[in-house]
PDB file of C-alpha atoms in Angstrom:
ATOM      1  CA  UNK A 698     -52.387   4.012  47.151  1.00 71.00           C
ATOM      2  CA  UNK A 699     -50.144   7.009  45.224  1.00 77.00           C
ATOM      3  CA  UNK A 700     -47.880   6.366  47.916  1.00 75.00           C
ATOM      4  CA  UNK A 701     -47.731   2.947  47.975  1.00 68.00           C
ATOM      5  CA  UNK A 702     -47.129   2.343  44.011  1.00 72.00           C
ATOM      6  CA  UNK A 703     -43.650   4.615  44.224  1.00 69.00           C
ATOM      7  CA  UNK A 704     -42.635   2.734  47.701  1.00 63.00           C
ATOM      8  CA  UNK A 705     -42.817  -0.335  45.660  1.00 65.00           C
ATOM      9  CA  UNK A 706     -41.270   1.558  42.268  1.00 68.00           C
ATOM     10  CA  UNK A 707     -38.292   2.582  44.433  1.00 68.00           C
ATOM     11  CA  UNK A 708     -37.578  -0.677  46.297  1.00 66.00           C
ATOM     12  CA  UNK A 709     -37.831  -2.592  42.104  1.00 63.00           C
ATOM     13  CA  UNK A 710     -35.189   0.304  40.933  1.00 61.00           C
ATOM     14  CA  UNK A 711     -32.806  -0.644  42.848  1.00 64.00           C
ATOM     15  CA  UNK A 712     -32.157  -4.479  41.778  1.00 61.00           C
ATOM     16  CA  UNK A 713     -30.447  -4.552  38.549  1.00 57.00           C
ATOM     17  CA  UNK A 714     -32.628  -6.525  35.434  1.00 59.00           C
ATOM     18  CA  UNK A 715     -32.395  -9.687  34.476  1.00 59.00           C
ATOM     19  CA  UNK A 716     -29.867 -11.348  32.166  1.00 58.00           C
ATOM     20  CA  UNK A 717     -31.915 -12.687  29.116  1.00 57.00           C
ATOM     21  CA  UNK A 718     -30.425 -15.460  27.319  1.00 58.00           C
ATOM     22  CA  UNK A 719     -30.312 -13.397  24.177  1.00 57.00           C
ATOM     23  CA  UNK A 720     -27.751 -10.885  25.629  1.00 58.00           C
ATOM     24  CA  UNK A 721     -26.040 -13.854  26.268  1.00 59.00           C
ATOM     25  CA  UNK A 722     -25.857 -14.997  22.633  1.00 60.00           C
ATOM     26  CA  UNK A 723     -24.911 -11.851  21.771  1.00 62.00           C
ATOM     27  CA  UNK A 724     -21.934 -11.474  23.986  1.00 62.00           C
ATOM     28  CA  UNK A 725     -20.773 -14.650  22.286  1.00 65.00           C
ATOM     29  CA  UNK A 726     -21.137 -13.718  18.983  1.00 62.00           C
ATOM     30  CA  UNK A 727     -19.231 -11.033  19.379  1.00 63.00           C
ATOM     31  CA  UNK A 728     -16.315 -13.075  20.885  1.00 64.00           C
ATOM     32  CA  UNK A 729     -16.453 -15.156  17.718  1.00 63.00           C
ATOM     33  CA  UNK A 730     -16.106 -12.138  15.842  1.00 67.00           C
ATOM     34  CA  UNK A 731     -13.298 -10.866  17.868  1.00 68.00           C
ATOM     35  CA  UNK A 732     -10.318  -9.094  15.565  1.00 75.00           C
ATOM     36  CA  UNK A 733      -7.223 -11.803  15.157  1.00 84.00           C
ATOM     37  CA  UNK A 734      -3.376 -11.142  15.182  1.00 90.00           C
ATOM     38  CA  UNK A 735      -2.303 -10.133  11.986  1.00 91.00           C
ATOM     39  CA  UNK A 736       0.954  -9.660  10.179  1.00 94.00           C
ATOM     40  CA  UNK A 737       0.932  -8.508   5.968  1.00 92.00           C
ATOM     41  CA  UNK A 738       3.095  -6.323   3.794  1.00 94.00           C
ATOM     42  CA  UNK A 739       3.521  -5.268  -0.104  1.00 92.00           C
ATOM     43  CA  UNK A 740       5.312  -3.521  -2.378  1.00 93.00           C
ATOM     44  CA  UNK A 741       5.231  -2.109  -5.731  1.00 92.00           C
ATOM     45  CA  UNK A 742       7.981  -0.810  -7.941  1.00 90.00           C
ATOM     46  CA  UNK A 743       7.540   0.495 -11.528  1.00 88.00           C
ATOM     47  CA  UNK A 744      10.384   1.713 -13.085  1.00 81.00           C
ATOM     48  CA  UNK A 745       7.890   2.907 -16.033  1.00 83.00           C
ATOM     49  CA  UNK A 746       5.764   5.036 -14.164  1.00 82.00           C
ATOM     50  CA  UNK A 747       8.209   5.416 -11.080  1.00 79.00           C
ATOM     51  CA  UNK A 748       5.033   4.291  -9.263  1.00 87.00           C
ATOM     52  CA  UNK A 749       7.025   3.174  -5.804  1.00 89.00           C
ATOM     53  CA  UNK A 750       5.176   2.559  -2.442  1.00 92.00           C
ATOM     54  CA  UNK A 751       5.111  -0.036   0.333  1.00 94.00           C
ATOM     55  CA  UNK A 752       3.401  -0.624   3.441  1.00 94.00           C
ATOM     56  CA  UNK A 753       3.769  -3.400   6.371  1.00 95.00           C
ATOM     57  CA  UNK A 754       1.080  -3.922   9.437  1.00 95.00           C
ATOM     58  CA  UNK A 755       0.964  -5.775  12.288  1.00 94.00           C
ATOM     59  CA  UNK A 756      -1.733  -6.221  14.918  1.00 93.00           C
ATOM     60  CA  UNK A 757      -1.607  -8.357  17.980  1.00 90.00           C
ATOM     61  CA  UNK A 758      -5.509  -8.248  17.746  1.00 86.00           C
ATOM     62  CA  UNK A 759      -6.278  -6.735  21.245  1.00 87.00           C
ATOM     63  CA  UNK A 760      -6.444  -3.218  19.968  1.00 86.00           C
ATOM     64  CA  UNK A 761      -2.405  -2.544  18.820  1.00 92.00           C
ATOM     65  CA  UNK A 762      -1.842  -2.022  15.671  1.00 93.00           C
ATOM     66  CA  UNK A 763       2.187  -1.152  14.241  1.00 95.00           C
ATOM     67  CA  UNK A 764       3.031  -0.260  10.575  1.00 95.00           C
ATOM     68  CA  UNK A 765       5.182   1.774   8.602  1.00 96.00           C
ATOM     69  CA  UNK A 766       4.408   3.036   4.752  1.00 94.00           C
ATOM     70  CA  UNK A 767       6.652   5.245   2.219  1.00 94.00           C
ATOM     71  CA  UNK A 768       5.912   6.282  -1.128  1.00 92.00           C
ATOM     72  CA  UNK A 769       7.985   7.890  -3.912  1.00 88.00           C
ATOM     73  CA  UNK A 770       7.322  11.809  -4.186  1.00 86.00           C
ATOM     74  CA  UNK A 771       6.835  13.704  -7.500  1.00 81.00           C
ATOM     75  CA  UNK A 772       9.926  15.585  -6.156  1.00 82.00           C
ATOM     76  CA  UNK A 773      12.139  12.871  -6.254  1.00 83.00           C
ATOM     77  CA  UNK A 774      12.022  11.850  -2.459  1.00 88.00           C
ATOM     78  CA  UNK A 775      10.629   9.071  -0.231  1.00 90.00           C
ATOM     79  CA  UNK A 776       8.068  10.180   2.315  1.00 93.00           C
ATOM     80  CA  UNK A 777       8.334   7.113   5.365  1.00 94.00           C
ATOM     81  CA  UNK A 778       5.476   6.863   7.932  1.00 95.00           C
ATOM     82  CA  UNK A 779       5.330   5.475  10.854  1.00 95.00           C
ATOM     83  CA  UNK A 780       2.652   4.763  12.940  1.00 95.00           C
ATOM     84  CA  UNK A 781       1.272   2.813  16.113  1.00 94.00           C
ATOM     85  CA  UNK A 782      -2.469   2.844  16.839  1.00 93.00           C
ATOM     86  CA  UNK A 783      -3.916   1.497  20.309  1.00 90.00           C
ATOM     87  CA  UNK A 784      -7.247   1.851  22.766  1.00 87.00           C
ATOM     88  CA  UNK A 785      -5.612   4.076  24.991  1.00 87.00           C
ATOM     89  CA  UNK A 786      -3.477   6.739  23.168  1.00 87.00           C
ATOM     90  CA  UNK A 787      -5.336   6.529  19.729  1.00 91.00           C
ATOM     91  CA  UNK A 788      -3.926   7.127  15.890  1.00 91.00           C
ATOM     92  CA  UNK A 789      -0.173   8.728  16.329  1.00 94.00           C
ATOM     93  CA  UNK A 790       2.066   8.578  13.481  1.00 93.00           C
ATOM     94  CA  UNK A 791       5.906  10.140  12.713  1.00 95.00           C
ATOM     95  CA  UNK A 792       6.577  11.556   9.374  1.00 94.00           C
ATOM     96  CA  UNK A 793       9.685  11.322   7.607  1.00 94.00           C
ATOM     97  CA  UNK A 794      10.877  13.123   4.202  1.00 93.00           C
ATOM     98  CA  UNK A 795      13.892  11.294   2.854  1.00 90.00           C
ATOM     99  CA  UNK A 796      15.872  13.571   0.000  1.00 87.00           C
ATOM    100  CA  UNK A 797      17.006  12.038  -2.696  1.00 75.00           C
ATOM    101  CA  UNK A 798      17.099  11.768  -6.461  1.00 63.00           C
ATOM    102  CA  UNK A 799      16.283   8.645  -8.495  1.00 59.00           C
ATOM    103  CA  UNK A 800      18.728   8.375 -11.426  1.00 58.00           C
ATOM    104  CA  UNK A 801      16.702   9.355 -15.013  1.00 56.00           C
ATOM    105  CA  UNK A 802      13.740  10.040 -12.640  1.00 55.00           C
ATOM    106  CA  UNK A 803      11.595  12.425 -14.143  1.00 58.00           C
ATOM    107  CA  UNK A 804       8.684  14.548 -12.406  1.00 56.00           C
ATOM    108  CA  UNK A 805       5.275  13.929 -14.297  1.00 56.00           C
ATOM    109  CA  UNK A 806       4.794  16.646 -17.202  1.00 56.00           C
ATOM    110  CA  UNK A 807       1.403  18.555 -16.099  1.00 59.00           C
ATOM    111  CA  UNK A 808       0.529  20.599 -19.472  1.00 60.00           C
ATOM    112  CA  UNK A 809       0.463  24.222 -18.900  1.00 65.00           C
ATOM    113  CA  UNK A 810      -2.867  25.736 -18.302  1.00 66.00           C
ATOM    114  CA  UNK A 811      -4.527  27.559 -21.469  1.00 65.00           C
ATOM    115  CA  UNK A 812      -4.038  30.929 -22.063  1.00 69.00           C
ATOM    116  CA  UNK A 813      -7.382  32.769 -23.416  1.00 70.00           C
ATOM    117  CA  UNK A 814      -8.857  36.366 -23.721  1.00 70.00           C
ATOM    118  CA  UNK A 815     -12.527  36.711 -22.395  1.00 68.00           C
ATOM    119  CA  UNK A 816     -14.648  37.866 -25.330  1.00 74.00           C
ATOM    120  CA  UNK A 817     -15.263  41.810 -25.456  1.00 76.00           C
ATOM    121  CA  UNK A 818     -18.607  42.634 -24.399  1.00 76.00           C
ATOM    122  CA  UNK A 819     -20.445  44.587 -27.684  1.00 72.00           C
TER     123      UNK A 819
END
Protein backbone atom coordinates (compact mmCIF):
# COMPACT_ATOMS: atom_id res chain seq x y z
CA UNK A 1 0.00 0.00 0.00
CA UNK A 2 3.33 2.29 1.16
CA UNK A 3 4.36 1.61 -2.19
CA UNK A 4 1.53 2.27 -4.00
CA UNK A 5 0.64 5.86 -2.35
CA UNK A 6 4.33 7.32 -3.60
CA UNK A 7 3.82 5.51 -7.22
CA UNK A 8 0.77 7.57 -7.41
CA UNK A 9 2.57 10.81 -5.48
CA UNK A 10 5.28 10.66 -8.16
CA UNK A 11 3.18 10.19 -11.32
CA UNK A 12 0.70 13.71 -9.63
CA UNK A 13 4.28 15.65 -9.21
CA UNK A 14 4.97 15.71 -12.34
CA UNK A 15 1.84 17.63 -14.01
CA UNK A 16 2.08 21.19 -13.24
CA UNK A 17 -1.21 22.74 -10.97
CA UNK A 18 -3.96 24.20 -12.11
CA UNK A 19 -4.52 27.81 -13.19
CA UNK A 20 -7.19 29.26 -10.73
CA UNK A 21 -9.12 32.06 -11.99
CA UNK A 22 -7.85 34.23 -9.21
CA UNK A 23 -4.19 34.13 -10.47
CA UNK A 24 -5.77 35.16 -13.41
CA UNK A 25 -7.27 38.35 -11.94
CA UNK A 26 -4.27 39.02 -10.50
CA UNK A 27 -2.10 38.94 -13.54
CA UNK A 28 -4.52 41.54 -14.84
CA UNK A 29 -4.47 43.77 -12.20
CA UNK A 30 -1.17 44.08 -12.35
CA UNK A 31 -1.22 44.97 -16.11
CA UNK A 32 -3.60 47.77 -15.18
CA UNK A 33 -1.17 48.91 -12.81
CA UNK A 34 1.65 48.72 -15.19
CA UNK A 35 4.24 51.96 -14.88
CA UNK A 36 3.39 54.59 -17.96
CA UNK A 37 5.86 56.70 -20.12
CA UNK A 38 6.70 59.67 -18.43
CA UNK A 39 8.41 62.92 -19.23
CA UNK A 40 8.66 66.02 -16.18
CA UNK A 41 11.22 68.61 -15.21
CA UNK A 42 11.67 71.75 -12.68
CA UNK A 43 13.65 74.28 -11.63
CA UNK A 44 14.25 76.63 -8.92
CA UNK A 45 16.34 79.75 -8.75
CA UNK A 46 16.62 82.09 -5.71
CA UNK A 47 18.80 84.76 -6.03
CA UNK A 48 18.08 85.41 -2.10
CA UNK A 49 19.16 82.31 -0.79
CA UNK A 50 21.22 81.23 -3.99
CA UNK A 51 19.00 78.14 -3.57
CA UNK A 52 19.62 76.77 -7.44
CA UNK A 53 18.76 73.15 -8.53
CA UNK A 54 16.99 71.39 -11.39
CA UNK A 55 16.17 68.04 -12.41
CA UNK A 56 14.48 66.44 -15.73
CA UNK A 57 13.23 62.54 -16.06
CA UNK A 58 12.08 60.55 -18.58
CA UNK A 59 10.82 56.98 -18.61
CA UNK A 60 9.58 55.02 -21.54
CA UNK A 61 7.71 52.90 -18.84
CA UNK A 62 9.21 49.41 -19.66
CA UNK A 63 11.91 49.68 -17.08
CA UNK A 64 14.28 52.83 -18.67
CA UNK A 65 14.47 55.56 -16.92
CA UNK A 66 16.96 58.89 -18.24
CA UNK A 67 17.51 62.12 -16.19
CA UNK A 68 19.97 64.56 -15.41
CA UNK A 69 20.01 66.93 -12.03
CA UNK A 70 22.57 69.84 -10.90
CA UNK A 71 22.52 71.86 -7.95
CA UNK A 72 24.44 74.99 -6.85
CA UNK A 73 27.41 74.10 -4.34
CA UNK A 74 28.22 76.09 -1.15
CA UNK A 75 31.58 76.50 -3.01
CA UNK A 76 30.34 78.37 -5.70
CA UNK A 77 30.06 75.48 -8.36
CA UNK A 78 27.38 73.41 -10.14
CA UNK A 79 27.49 69.70 -9.45
CA UNK A 80 25.53 68.00 -12.92
CA UNK A 81 24.34 64.34 -12.71
CA UNK A 82 23.59 62.20 -15.02
CA UNK A 83 22.01 59.11 -14.88
CA UNK A 84 20.21 56.15 -16.81
CA UNK A 85 18.51 53.38 -14.82
CA UNK A 86 17.24 50.04 -16.59
CA UNK A 87 16.31 46.08 -15.72
CA UNK A 88 19.39 44.88 -16.99
CA UNK A 89 22.41 47.09 -15.99
CA UNK A 90 20.73 48.75 -12.87
CA UNK A 91 21.28 52.50 -11.22
CA UNK A 92 24.57 54.06 -13.11
CA UNK A 93 25.07 57.65 -12.95
CA UNK A 94 28.16 60.22 -14.20
CA UNK A 95 29.13 63.00 -11.97
CA UNK A 96 30.17 66.26 -13.04
CA UNK A 97 31.71 69.32 -10.92
CA UNK A 98 31.41 72.48 -12.96
CA UNK A 99 33.85 75.48 -11.44
CA UNK A 100 32.64 78.55 -11.33
CA UNK A 101 31.82 81.63 -9.31
CA UNK A 102 28.40 83.33 -9.12
CA UNK A 103 28.88 87.12 -9.10
CA UNK A 104 28.11 88.60 -5.21
CA UNK A 105 27.63 84.86 -4.36
CA UNK A 106 28.35 84.36 -0.93
CA UNK A 107 29.01 80.90 0.96
CA UNK A 108 26.48 80.51 3.96
CA UNK A 109 28.06 82.03 7.31
CA UNK A 110 28.20 78.83 9.78
CA UNK A 111 28.94 80.61 13.33
CA UNK A 112 32.09 79.47 14.81
CA UNK A 113 31.84 76.77 17.34
CA UNK A 114 32.03 77.97 21.17
CA UNK A 115 35.05 78.12 22.85
CA UNK A 116 34.73 76.90 26.70
CA UNK A 117 37.02 75.62 29.59
CA UNK A 118 35.72 72.36 31.34
CA UNK A 119 35.16 73.23 35.00
CA UNK A 120 38.20 72.26 37.40
CA UNK A 121 37.42 69.31 39.33
CA UNK A 122 37.62 70.48 43.41
Amino acid sequence: MIIFAACVATTLAQYAAPEYPAHHAYAQAEQAHAPAPYNFEYSVNDPHTYDVHSQSEYSDGKGYVKGTYSLLEADGSTRVVEYIADDHSGFNAEVKKIEGHIQGYKAPYSAPSPAYRPTPYK
